[in-house]
Coordinates of C-alpha atoms in Angstrom, one line a residue:
M1 CA 0.2 -0.1 -0.1
A2 CA 3.1 2.0 -0.5
A3 CA 2.8 5.5 -2.6
H4 CA -0.3 4.8 -3.0
L5 CA -0.3 5.6 -7.4
S6 CA 3.2 4.4 -8.5
S7 CA 1.0 1.1 -8.2
G8 CA -1.9 2.7 -9.9
R9 CA -1.7 3.7 -13.6
V10 CA -1.6 7.3 -13.0
N11 CA 2.0 8.9 -12.9
L12 CA 2.3 12.7 -11.8
T13 CA 5.3 13.3 -12.7
A14 CA 4.4 14.7 -16.0
L15 CA 2.6 17.5 -14.3
R16 CA 5.9 18.0 -12.4
E17 CA 8.1 18.0 -15.2
A18 CA 5.7 20.9 -17.2
G19 CA 5.8 22.8 -14.5
R20 CA 9.6 22.5 -14.1
R21 CA 9.7 23.2 -18.0
E22 CA 7.8 26.0 -18.0
L23 CA 9.8 27.4 -14.8
R24 CA 13.2 26.8 -17.0
E25 CA 12.0 29.1 -20.3
F26 CA 11.2 31.9 -18.1
L27 CA 14.5 31.8 -16.1
D28 CA 16.7 31.3 -19.5
K29 CA 14.6 34.6 -20.8
C30 CA 16.4 36.6 -18.5
A31 CA 19.6 36.2 -19.4
G32 CA 22.9 36.4 -16.5
S33 CA 22.5 36.4 -12.7
K34 CA 19.4 36.7 -10.7
A35 CA 17.9 37.0 -8.0
I36 CA 14.5 35.8 -7.4
V37 CA 12.4 37.8 -4.8
W38 CA 9.4 35.7 -3.7
D39 CA 5.9 36.4 -2.5
E40 CA 5.7 34.4 0.5
S41 CA 3.0 31.9 -0.2
L42 CA 4.5 30.8 -3.6
T43 CA 7.5 29.6 -1.4
G44 CA 6.3 26.4 -0.5
P45 CA 3.9 25.3 -3.1
F46 CA 7.3 26.0 -5.4
G47 CA 9.2 23.9 -3.5
L48 CA 7.1 20.7 -4.4
I49 CA 7.5 21.7 -7.7
A50 CA 11.7 22.7 -8.0
Q51 CA 14.4 22.3 -5.6
Y52 CA 16.8 25.2 -5.2
S53 CA 19.4 22.7 -7.1
L54 CA 16.9 23.7 -10.7
L55 CA 17.2 27.8 -9.9
K56 CA 20.8 27.2 -9.5
E57 CA 21.3 25.6 -12.7
H58 CA 19.6 28.5 -14.1
E59 CA 22.1 31.3 -12.4
V60 CA 19.8 32.3 -9.1
E61 CA 22.6 33.4 -7.0
K62 CA 20.1 35.0 -4.1
M63 CA 16.0 34.8 -2.7
F64 CA 14.2 37.0 -1.2
T65 CA 11.3 37.9 0.5
L66 CA 8.9 40.1 -0.9
K67 CA 8.5 43.2 1.9
P68 CA 8.3 46.9 1.5
G69 CA 11.6 49.3 1.6
R70 CA 14.6 49.2 -0.7
L71 CA 15.6 45.5 -2.0
P72 CA 18.8 43.4 -0.3
Q73 CA 22.2 44.2 -1.8
A74 CA 23.0 42.1 -4.3
D75 CA 25.5 41.4 -6.7
V76 CA 23.1 40.2 -10.0
K77 CA 21.8 41.3 -13.4
N78 CA 18.5 40.2 -12.9
I79 CA 15.6 40.8 -9.8
I80 CA 12.4 38.8 -10.8
F81 CA 9.4 39.4 -8.6
F82 CA 7.0 35.8 -8.2
V83 CA 3.8 37.2 -7.1
R84 CA 0.0 36.4 -6.7
P85 CA -1.9 39.0 -8.6
R86 CA -3.1 41.0 -5.8
L87 CA -3.1 44.8 -5.4
E88 CA -1.4 45.0 -1.8
L89 CA 1.7 43.3 -3.3
M90 CA 1.9 45.5 -6.2
D91 CA 2.1 47.9 -4.0
I92 CA 4.9 46.9 -2.3
I93 CA 6.6 46.0 -5.9
T94 CA 6.6 50.1 -6.6
D95 CA 8.2 50.7 -3.4
N96 CA 10.9 48.0 -4.0
V97 CA 11.6 49.5 -7.3
L98 CA 11.3 53.2 -6.5
R99 CA 13.9 53.0 -4.1
E100 CA 16.3 51.0 -6.5
D101 CA 19.6 53.1 -6.9
R102 CA 19.6 54.4 -10.7
G103 CA 22.8 55.9 -10.1
R104 CA 24.4 52.1 -9.3
S105 CA 25.9 50.6 -12.4
P106 CA 25.7 48.2 -13.8
Q107 CA 21.7 48.6 -13.5
R108 CA 19.7 45.5 -12.9
D109 CA 16.8 44.4 -14.8
F110 CA 13.6 43.6 -13.4
H111 CA 11.1 41.0 -14.3
I112 CA 7.7 40.1 -12.8
L113 CA 6.2 36.5 -13.2
F114 CA 2.4 36.5 -12.1
V115 CA 1.2 33.1 -10.6
P116 CA -1.2 31.7 -11.7
R117 CA -2.2 34.4 -14.3
R118 CA -1.4 38.0 -15.6
S119 CA -3.6 40.3 -14.3
L120 CA -4.7 43.5 -16.2
L121 CA -6.0 45.4 -13.1
C122 CA -2.2 44.8 -11.6
E123 CA -0.7 46.1 -14.4
Q124 CA -3.0 48.8 -15.1
W125 CA -1.7 50.0 -11.1
L126 CA 2.0 49.5 -11.6
K127 CA 1.5 52.1 -14.7
E128 CA -1.0 54.3 -12.4
Q129 CA 2.5 53.9 -10.4
G130 CA 5.1 55.2 -12.6
V131 CA 7.1 51.6 -12.8
L132 CA 5.3 49.6 -15.3
G133 CA 8.1 50.2 -17.9
S134 CA 10.6 49.3 -15.6
F135 CA 9.9 45.7 -15.9
I136 CA 11.4 44.1 -18.8
H137 CA 9.7 40.6 -18.8
R138 CA 6.0 40.8 -17.7
E139 CA 4.7 36.8 -17.9
Q140 CA 2.3 34.1 -16.2
Y141 CA 3.2 31.1 -14.4
S142 CA 0.3 28.3 -14.9
L143 CA 0.8 26.6 -11.4
D144 CA -2.6 25.7 -11.1
L145 CA -2.6 22.3 -9.9
I146 CA 0.3 20.9 -7.6
P147 CA 1.5 17.9 -6.9
F148 CA 1.5 17.1 -3.1
D149 CA 1.9 13.3 -3.6
G150 CA 1.2 10.4 -6.1
D151 CA -2.3 10.7 -6.0
L152 CA -3.0 14.6 -4.5
L153 CA -3.1 17.6 -6.6
S154 CA -3.8 21.1 -4.7
M155 CA -4.3 24.8 -6.0
E156 CA -3.2 26.4 -2.6
A157 CA -6.0 28.9 -3.1
E158 CA -6.6 29.3 0.8
S159 CA -9.5 32.3 0.0
A160 CA -11.2 29.8 -2.8
F161 CA -14.3 28.8 -0.6
K162 CA -14.5 32.5 0.9
E163 CA -14.4 34.0 -2.6
C164 CA -17.0 31.6 -4.5
Y165 CA -20.0 31.5 -1.3
L166 CA -19.1 34.9 0.1
E167 CA -17.9 37.0 -2.4
S168 CA -19.5 35.3 -5.7
D169 CA -15.8 36.0 -7.0
Q170 CA -15.4 32.7 -9.2
T171 CA -11.6 33.5 -10.2
S172 CA -10.5 30.7 -8.4
L173 CA -12.9 28.3 -10.7
Y174 CA -11.7 29.9 -13.8
H175 CA -8.0 28.5 -12.3
A176 CA -9.5 25.0 -11.3
A177 CA -11.1 25.1 -15.0
K178 CA -7.7 26.0 -16.6
G179 CA -5.8 23.0 -14.4
L180 CA -8.4 20.8 -15.3
M181 CA -7.3 21.6 -19.3
T182 CA -4.1 21.0 -18.6
L183 CA -4.3 17.7 -17.2
Q184 CA -6.5 16.8 -19.9
A185 CA -3.6 17.8 -22.5
L186 CA -1.1 15.9 -20.6
Y187 CA -3.7 12.9 -19.8
G188 CA -5.8 12.6 -22.3
T189 CA -10.0 13.7 -22.3
I190 CA -12.0 12.5 -19.2
P191 CA -15.0 11.1 -21.4
Q192 CA -17.2 11.5 -18.2
I193 CA -17.6 14.3 -16.4
F194 CA -20.3 14.1 -13.0
G195 CA -20.9 17.3 -10.6
K196 CA -22.7 18.3 -7.7
G197 CA -23.0 21.9 -6.6
E198 CA -23.3 25.5 -8.7
C199 CA -19.3 26.0 -8.3
A200 CA -18.9 22.5 -10.0
R201 CA -21.7 23.6 -12.7
H202 CA -19.3 26.8 -13.6
V203 CA -16.5 24.8 -13.6
A204 CA -18.0 22.5 -15.9
N205 CA -19.5 24.8 -18.1
M206 CA -15.9 27.0 -18.4
M207 CA -14.4 23.5 -19.6
I208 CA -16.3 23.3 -22.0
R209 CA -16.3 26.5 -23.0
M210 CA -12.7 26.4 -23.2
K211 CA -13.0 23.2 -24.9
R212 CA -14.7 24.8 -27.6
E213 CA -12.9 28.2 -28.0
F214 CA -9.5 25.6 -28.4
P215 CA -10.5 23.0 -30.9
G216 CA -6.7 22.4 -31.6
S217 CA -6.6 21.2 -28.0
Q218 CA -8.0 17.8 -28.4
N219 CA -5.3 15.5 -28.2
S220 CA -4.9 12.1 -29.4
I221 CA -3.5 10.9 -25.9
F222 CA -5.2 7.9 -24.2
P223 CA -7.4 8.7 -21.5
V224 CA -5.6 8.0 -18.1
F225 CA -8.8 9.3 -16.0
D226 CA -12.7 7.7 -16.8
T227 CA -14.1 9.9 -15.0
L228 CA -13.9 13.3 -13.4
L229 CA -16.1 13.9 -10.2
L230 CA -16.8 18.1 -9.2
L231 CA -17.9 18.3 -5.6
D232 CA -18.6 21.8 -4.1
R233 CA -18.0 22.1 -1.1
N234 CA -20.6 23.5 0.3
V235 CA -22.9 20.4 -0.3
D236 CA -21.0 18.7 2.5
L237 CA -19.9 21.3 5.3
L238 CA -20.5 18.8 7.6
T239 CA -17.1 17.0 7.3
P240 CA -14.5 19.5 7.7
L241 CA -16.3 20.6 11.0
A242 CA -15.4 17.2 12.7
T243 CA -12.3 16.2 14.3
Q244 CA -10.3 14.3 11.4
L245 CA -9.1 11.0 13.3
T246 CA -6.8 9.5 11.1
Y247 CA -3.0 9.5 12.0
E248 CA -2.5 12.8 9.5
G249 CA -5.4 14.2 10.2
L250 CA -4.8 14.6 13.7
I251 CA -1.5 16.0 12.5
D252 CA -3.0 18.5 10.7
E253 CA -5.6 19.4 13.3
I254 CA -3.5 19.6 16.0
Y255 CA -0.1 21.0 14.4
G256 CA -1.4 22.1 10.9
I257 CA 0.3 20.7 8.2
Q258 CA 2.0 23.3 5.3
N259 CA 2.9 22.1 1.8
T260 CA 3.8 18.2 3.1
Y261 CA 5.8 19.9 5.9
V262 CA 4.6 19.8 9.7
K263 CA 6.8 21.5 12.2
L264 CA 6.5 20.0 16.5
P265 CA 7.7 20.8 19.8
P266 CA 11.4 19.8 19.9
E267 CA 11.7 18.2 23.2
K268 CA 10.3 14.8 21.7
F269 CA 12.9 14.9 19.3
A270 CA 16.0 15.7 21.3
P271 CA 18.3 12.9 21.1
K272 CA 18.3 11.0 24.9
K273 CA 22.2 10.5 26.5
Q274 CA 22.9 9.2 29.9
G275 CA 23.1 11.2 32.6
E276 CA 22.8 14.7 30.9
G277 CA 19.4 15.3 32.4
G278 CA 17.6 17.3 29.9
K279 CA 19.9 20.6 30.2
D280 CA 20.4 21.4 26.4
L281 CA 16.8 21.0 25.3
P282 CA 16.6 22.0 21.5
T283 CA 14.3 25.5 21.0
E284 CA 13.7 25.3 17.7
P285 CA 10.6 23.2 16.4
K286 CA 11.5 19.8 14.6
K287 CA 10.4 20.2 11.0
L288 CA 9.6 16.7 8.9
Q289 CA 8.3 16.1 5.3
L290 CA 5.4 14.2 5.2
N291 CA 4.6 12.3 2.4
S292 CA 4.3 8.7 0.7
A293 CA 8.0 8.3 -0.2
E294 CA 8.3 7.6 3.6
E295 CA 7.1 3.7 3.5
L296 CA 6.4 3.9 6.9
Y297 CA 4.3 6.8 6.8
A298 CA 2.3 5.5 3.7
E299 CA 1.3 3.0 5.7
I300 CA -0.1 4.4 8.7
R301 CA -0.9 8.0 7.5
D302 CA -4.4 7.0 6.7
K303 CA -5.1 4.6 9.8
N304 CA -7.3 5.6 12.4
F305 CA -4.9 7.1 15.4
N306 CA -6.2 4.1 17.1
A307 CA -4.7 1.5 15.1
V308 CA -1.1 2.9 14.8
G309 CA 0.4 1.9 17.9
S310 CA 0.2 -1.9 17.2
V311 CA 1.5 -1.2 13.8
L312 CA 4.5 1.3 15.7
S313 CA 5.3 -1.6 17.9
K314 CA 5.2 -4.5 15.6
K315 CA 7.8 -2.4 13.1
A316 CA 9.9 -2.2 16.0
K317 CA 10.0 -5.3 16.8
I318 CA 11.3 -6.5 13.0
I319 CA 13.7 -3.5 12.8
S320 CA 15.4 -4.9 16.0
A321 CA 15.4 -8.2 14.6
A322 CA 17.2 -7.1 11.5
F323 CA 19.5 -4.8 13.7
E324 CA 20.3 -8.2 15.6
E325 CA 21.0 -10.2 12.3
R326 CA 25.0 -8.9 11.7
H327 CA 25.7 -11.3 15.1
H328 CA 25.0 -14.0 13.2
A329 CA 26.8 -12.8 9.8
K330 CA 29.8 -15.2 9.8
T331 CA 31.1 -15.0 6.1
V332 CA 32.2 -12.5 4.1
G333 CA 29.6 -12.2 1.9
E334 CA 27.1 -12.3 4.4
I335 CA 28.3 -9.2 6.0
K336 CA 28.6 -7.5 3.1
Q337 CA 24.8 -8.6 2.6
F338 CA 24.3 -7.0 6.0
V339 CA 26.4 -3.9 5.3
S340 CA 24.3 -3.3 2.1
Q341 CA 21.0 -3.2 3.6
L342 CA 22.4 -1.0 6.7
P343 CA 21.6 2.6 4.8
H344 CA 17.8 1.1 4.6
M345 CA 17.5 -0.7 8.1
Q346 CA 18.8 2.8 9.8
A347 CA 16.5 5.5 7.7
A348 CA 13.8 3.0 9.1
R349 CA 14.9 2.8 12.7
S350 CA 15.2 7.0 12.4
S351 CA 11.6 7.2 10.4
L352 CA 10.3 4.9 13.4
A353 CA 11.6 7.3 16.1
N354 CA 10.3 10.4 14.7
H355 CA 6.7 8.4 14.3
T356 CA 7.1 7.0 17.9
S357 CA 7.8 10.5 19.5
I358 CA 4.6 11.9 16.9
A359 CA 2.0 9.4 17.8
E360 CA 3.2 10.3 21.5
L361 CA 2.4 13.7 21.0
I362 CA -1.1 12.9 19.7
K363 CA -1.3 10.6 22.3
D364 CA -0.9 13.3 25.2
I365 CA -4.1 15.1 23.3
T366 CA -6.3 12.7 22.4
T367 CA -6.7 11.1 26.2
S368 CA -7.2 14.5 27.7
E369 CA -10.6 15.1 28.8
D370 CA -11.3 18.2 27.0
F371 CA -10.5 16.2 23.8
F372 CA -12.8 13.5 24.7
D373 CA -15.8 15.3 25.9
N374 CA -15.7 17.5 22.5
L375 CA -15.7 14.6 20.5
T376 CA -18.5 13.1 22.4
V377 CA -20.9 16.1 22.1
E378 CA -19.5 16.2 17.7
Q379 CA -20.6 12.2 17.3
E380 CA -24.3 12.9 19.1
F381 CA -24.3 16.0 17.0
M382 CA -23.7 13.7 13.7
S383 CA -25.6 10.7 15.0
G384 CA -28.9 13.3 15.5
I385 CA -28.7 13.2 19.1
D386 CA -30.1 16.5 20.6
T387 CA -29.1 19.0 17.5
D388 CA -32.5 21.0 18.0
K389 CA -31.5 22.8 21.7
V390 CA -29.0 24.7 23.5
N391 CA -26.0 22.2 24.1
T392 CA -24.6 22.6 27.8
Y393 CA -21.1 21.5 26.7
I394 CA -21.0 24.5 24.2
E395 CA -22.4 26.6 27.1
D396 CA -19.8 25.8 29.1
C397 CA -17.1 26.1 27.3
I398 CA -18.0 29.7 26.1
A399 CA -18.1 30.3 30.1
Q400 CA -15.0 29.0 29.9
K401 CA -13.7 31.3 27.0
H402 CA -12.0 28.2 25.3
P403 CA -10.7 29.1 22.0
L404 CA -13.5 30.6 19.7
I405 CA -12.8 28.7 16.7
K406 CA -13.9 25.6 18.8
I407 CA -17.0 26.9 19.4
L408 CA -17.5 28.2 15.9
R409 CA -16.9 24.6 14.8
L410 CA -19.3 22.9 17.7
V411 CA -21.7 25.7 16.5
C412 CA -21.8 25.3 13.0
L413 CA -21.8 21.3 13.4
Q414 CA -24.8 21.4 15.2
S415 CA -26.4 24.0 13.0
V416 CA -25.6 21.8 9.6
C417 CA -26.6 18.6 11.8
N418 CA -30.3 20.0 12.3
S419 CA -30.5 21.8 9.0
G420 CA -30.3 25.2 10.5
L421 CA -31.0 26.1 14.0
K422 CA -34.5 27.1 15.5
Q423 CA -34.0 30.9 15.7
K424 CA -34.0 31.4 19.4
V425 CA -31.4 28.8 19.8
L426 CA -29.5 30.5 17.4
D427 CA -29.5 34.2 18.9
H428 CA -29.0 32.3 22.1
Y429 CA -25.2 31.2 20.9
K430 CA -24.8 34.7 18.8
R431 CA -25.8 36.3 22.0
E432 CA -23.3 34.5 24.4
I433 CA -20.4 34.4 21.8
I434 CA -20.8 38.6 21.1
Q435 CA -20.5 39.1 25.1
T436 CA -18.3 36.8 25.9
Y437 CA -15.7 37.4 22.7
G438 CA -16.7 40.5 21.7
Y439 CA -18.8 42.3 19.4
E440 CA -16.0 42.4 16.8
H441 CA -17.1 39.0 16.0
I442 CA -20.5 39.9 14.6
L443 CA -19.0 40.0 10.9
T444 CA -17.9 36.2 11.7
L445 CA -20.9 35.2 12.6
N446 CA -22.6 37.0 9.5
N447 CA -20.2 35.2 7.0
L448 CA -21.0 32.0 8.8
E449 CA -24.7 32.4 7.8
K450 CA -23.8 33.5 4.3
A451 CA -21.7 30.5 3.9
G452 CA -24.9 28.0 5.1
L453 CA -22.4 27.3 8.0
L454 CA -24.7 28.7 10.9
K455 CA -28.2 30.0 10.2
P456 CA -32.0 29.4 11.2
Q457 CA -34.1 26.9 10.0
T458 CA -36.0 27.4 7.4
G459 CA -39.4 25.8 6.3
G460 CA -39.4 24.3 9.8
R461 CA -38.1 20.9 8.5
N462 CA -34.9 18.7 9.2
N463 CA -33.6 17.0 6.5
Y464 CA -30.3 15.8 7.8
P465 CA -31.9 12.6 9.4
T466 CA -33.2 11.7 5.9
I467 CA -29.9 12.0 4.3
R468 CA -28.1 10.3 7.3
K469 CA -30.0 7.4 6.8
T470 CA -29.9 7.2 2.9
L471 CA -26.5 7.6 2.5
R472 CA -25.4 5.6 5.9
L473 CA -23.5 8.5 7.8
W474 CA -23.4 7.1 10.9
M475 CA -22.4 3.5 11.2
D476 CA -22.6 2.1 15.0
D477 CA -20.3 -0.4 14.7
V478 CA -17.0 0.7 13.3
N479 CA -13.8 -1.3 13.2
E480 CA -10.9 0.9 13.7
Q481 CA -8.5 -1.6 13.6
N482 CA -9.3 -2.9 10.3
P483 CA -12.1 -1.2 8.8
N484 CA -14.4 -2.4 6.2
D485 CA -16.0 1.0 5.7
I486 CA -15.1 4.5 5.3
S487 CA -17.0 5.9 8.4
Y488 CA -13.7 4.8 10.1
V489 CA -11.6 8.0 9.4
Y490 CA -14.1 9.5 12.4
S491 CA -14.6 6.6 14.1
G492 CA -18.3 6.3 13.0
Y493 CA -19.2 9.3 10.7
A494 CA -18.6 8.6 6.9
P495 CA -17.7 11.7 5.1
L496 CA -20.8 12.9 3.2
S497 CA -18.8 13.8 0.2
V498 CA -17.2 10.9 -0.2
R499 CA -20.1 8.7 0.1
L500 CA -21.2 10.0 -3.2
A501 CA -18.1 9.6 -4.7
Q502 CA -18.4 6.0 -3.4
L503 CA -22.3 5.6 -4.4
L504 CA -21.4 7.1 -8.3
A505 CA -19.1 4.3 -8.8
R506 CA -21.6 1.9 -7.6
P507 CA -25.0 1.7 -7.9
G508 CA -24.6 5.1 -9.6
W509 CA -26.3 8.5 -8.4
R510 CA -30.0 7.4 -9.8
S511 CA -30.5 5.2 -6.6
I512 CA -30.4 8.6 -4.3
E513 CA -32.2 11.0 -6.6
E514 CA -34.0 12.5 -3.7
V515 CA -31.3 12.9 -1.2
L516 CA -29.2 14.9 -4.0
K517 CA -32.3 16.7 -4.5
M518 CA -31.9 17.9 -0.5
L519 CA -28.4 18.7 -1.0
P520 CA -27.4 22.3 -2.1
G521 CA -26.9 22.9 -6.1
P522 CA -27.6 20.8 -9.4
H523 CA -26.3 17.7 -10.0
F524 CA -25.5 16.9 -13.5
E525 CA -23.7 14.8 -16.3
E526 CA -21.8 15.6 -19.0
R527 CA -19.7 13.4 -21.8
Q528 CA -16.6 14.8 -23.3
Q529 CA -16.4 13.1 -27.2
L530 CA -13.0 11.0 -27.5
P531 CA -11.8 10.9 -31.4
T532 CA -12.2 7.5 -32.9
G533 CA -9.7 5.2 -31.4
L534 CA -9.0 6.4 -28.0
Q535 CA -12.3 4.7 -26.6
K536 CA -11.5 2.6 -23.7
K537 CA -11.9 -1.3 -24.2
R538 CA -11.9 -2.0 -20.4
Q539 CA -9.7 -5.5 -19.5
H540 CA -10.8 -8.2 -17.2
G541 CA -10.1 -6.9 -14.0
E542 CA -8.8 -3.5 -15.2
N543 CA -9.7 -0.5 -12.5
R544 CA -11.5 2.4 -13.6
V545 CA -9.6 5.8 -12.7
T546 CA -11.8 8.7 -11.3
L547 CA -10.5 12.1 -10.7
V548 CA -12.4 13.8 -7.2
F549 CA -12.0 17.5 -7.8
F550 CA -13.2 19.3 -4.2
L551 CA -14.2 22.9 -4.9
G552 CA -13.9 25.0 -1.5
G553 CA -11.0 22.1 -0.1
V554 CA -10.8 18.9 1.2
T555 CA -9.7 17.5 4.2
Y556 CA -7.1 14.7 5.0
A557 CA -9.6 12.5 6.6
E558 CA -11.3 12.6 3.2
I559 CA -8.3 11.5 1.0
A560 CA -7.8 8.8 3.8
A561 CA -11.3 7.5 3.2
L562 CA -11.2 7.7 -0.7
R563 CA -7.4 5.8 -0.3
F564 CA -9.4 3.1 1.3
L565 CA -11.8 3.0 -1.2
S566 CA -9.0 3.0 -4.0
Q567 CA -7.7 -0.3 -2.0
M568 CA -11.1 -2.0 -1.5
E569 CA -10.9 -5.7 -3.2
D570 CA -13.7 -5.5 -5.2
G571 CA -13.9 -1.5 -5.3
G572 CA -12.9 -1.8 -9.0
T573 CA -11.9 2.3 -8.6
E574 CA -9.2 4.0 -8.2
Y575 CA -8.8 7.3 -7.0
V576 CA -7.2 10.6 -7.6
I577 CA -7.8 14.0 -5.7
A578 CA -7.6 17.6 -6.6
T579 CA -8.9 20.2 -4.4
T580 CA -8.8 24.2 -4.5
K581 CA -6.8 24.1 -0.9
L582 CA -6.1 21.4 1.6
I583 CA -7.7 22.2 4.6
N584 CA -8.7 21.5 8.1
G585 CA -11.7 22.5 10.6
T586 CA -9.6 24.8 12.1
T587 CA -7.8 26.9 9.0
W588 CA -11.3 26.7 7.0
M589 CA -12.9 29.1 9.7
K590 CA -10.0 31.2 10.2
S591 CA -10.5 31.8 6.3
L592 CA -14.2 32.6 7.1
M593 CA -13.3 35.1 10.1
E594 CA -13.1 39.0 9.7
K595 CA -11.6 41.0 12.4
L596 CA -13.2 44.2 13.1
E597 CA -10.6 46.8 14.1
P598 CA -11.1 49.2 16.8
A599 CA -11.2 52.5 16.2
P600 CA -8.1 54.5 16.6
F601 CA -9.5 56.6 19.6

């Protein structure tokens, strides 16, 4: 079960290669030595496409973070700005360029690379500031979908959900459609498109229009993907609000994973030396990369956290037995063989040590009373218990001034599991929150209402029980150790989004027409004509490949659930996941929060 898709038929290296090629071409246009000035939010995603060595080969000598003021000293011929098309960044660039010492010789050339699109608005702004003419090359780098792992692509557009559902700004949907066109250029036309939700409908329409406008884009590549499933995040608002209970999901909930990296408290990772009594404990956080290239992580990342301990102790026994082998190596040949395996064994031992430390850190939290109480309330809501009245645990948490995001996640979860709250329950919560945390959060509450997360129940009907029963969203008997259903990722709750994907594959959405109508937005199916000779004749036992695109964000628990479906013996479908952003309940809430700045007097 290691590196999920290297075993399958989809190889995402072609996408990474295309990204590198485009980058090389741009760097070669700027002849001579170079310094790159980075928009900070791009450094992480770029690191997944191109290592520093690739930049160095193309004469990149220095790298700076974009900030106001004078640019740092650098004896280079070219200064290249790598930025997202945002007006506030244009102001900083203007400041950098205007402060450049024109008297210096030789003069430095400026270039700007917009990611993922050039923006007329930004260029007009630079023109009004009088600096547009300073840029020799103004180009775009279409970094739409970034490969995060063998089966995972993300646009890393952190405000996509807010833009789509609160601001009716469809820019990120246009980028999603462009990204899908790039994918089809590399991996063949996707014959079947299914979708659910307003945004899904928009993306499909844009793809169809782009295909019509560029008839030449029809290529003769044998299609790798059989189906594209476009899902709006607001079709399933419940899943990201609940606490993820997979190993990777919990790492993200507690510490936050950024572009496959996590920063952890260092004390658990300090090498233990005899008799030193922890006097030189490291203070820098421990930074680790997490992806399927690491054998052990690939094996445990998608397991329910309660099943991780036994895997780690089994591994520990295997590794120590392997190291014991050295005592039995007698002949030169045996010794040689042992030595050749040593690097792999040492890597496995260090990987095990890291994950044992991470698991201990997580266990400290998951065994706390607070974690248990919070989870109990979540599970009561998801299974339909007491969703229609004020919850005493939530009231207590507000009274004790627990973190606001925790409160908002629980209140929104209750609202979603009740198809909205009775007006007096909703007003009670709002009043309590504003009195305890401050009036400035009134805008946040307003945003949550607009997004459909925290709203009054209209029409007096709660549809959630019907949806829950029909889609089997709550399973009482969950096997966390050897799961037989996707509900293991939340210890009982099956992510609605993934259930939709599962039912689409078998028996098809016709069987759930009634429930689909209860969920927001249209559902639809489109077929894309394939050139003759490219239609698939499926071999016996060959899996279908479905690309599931989450518009508005996806959680690691949902990814784990889709990987579980890919690995089912009789599943017949392999899944690749794409999203506008990797999210968890906390980052998602943060993206919807508004801070009303107090008046300066």
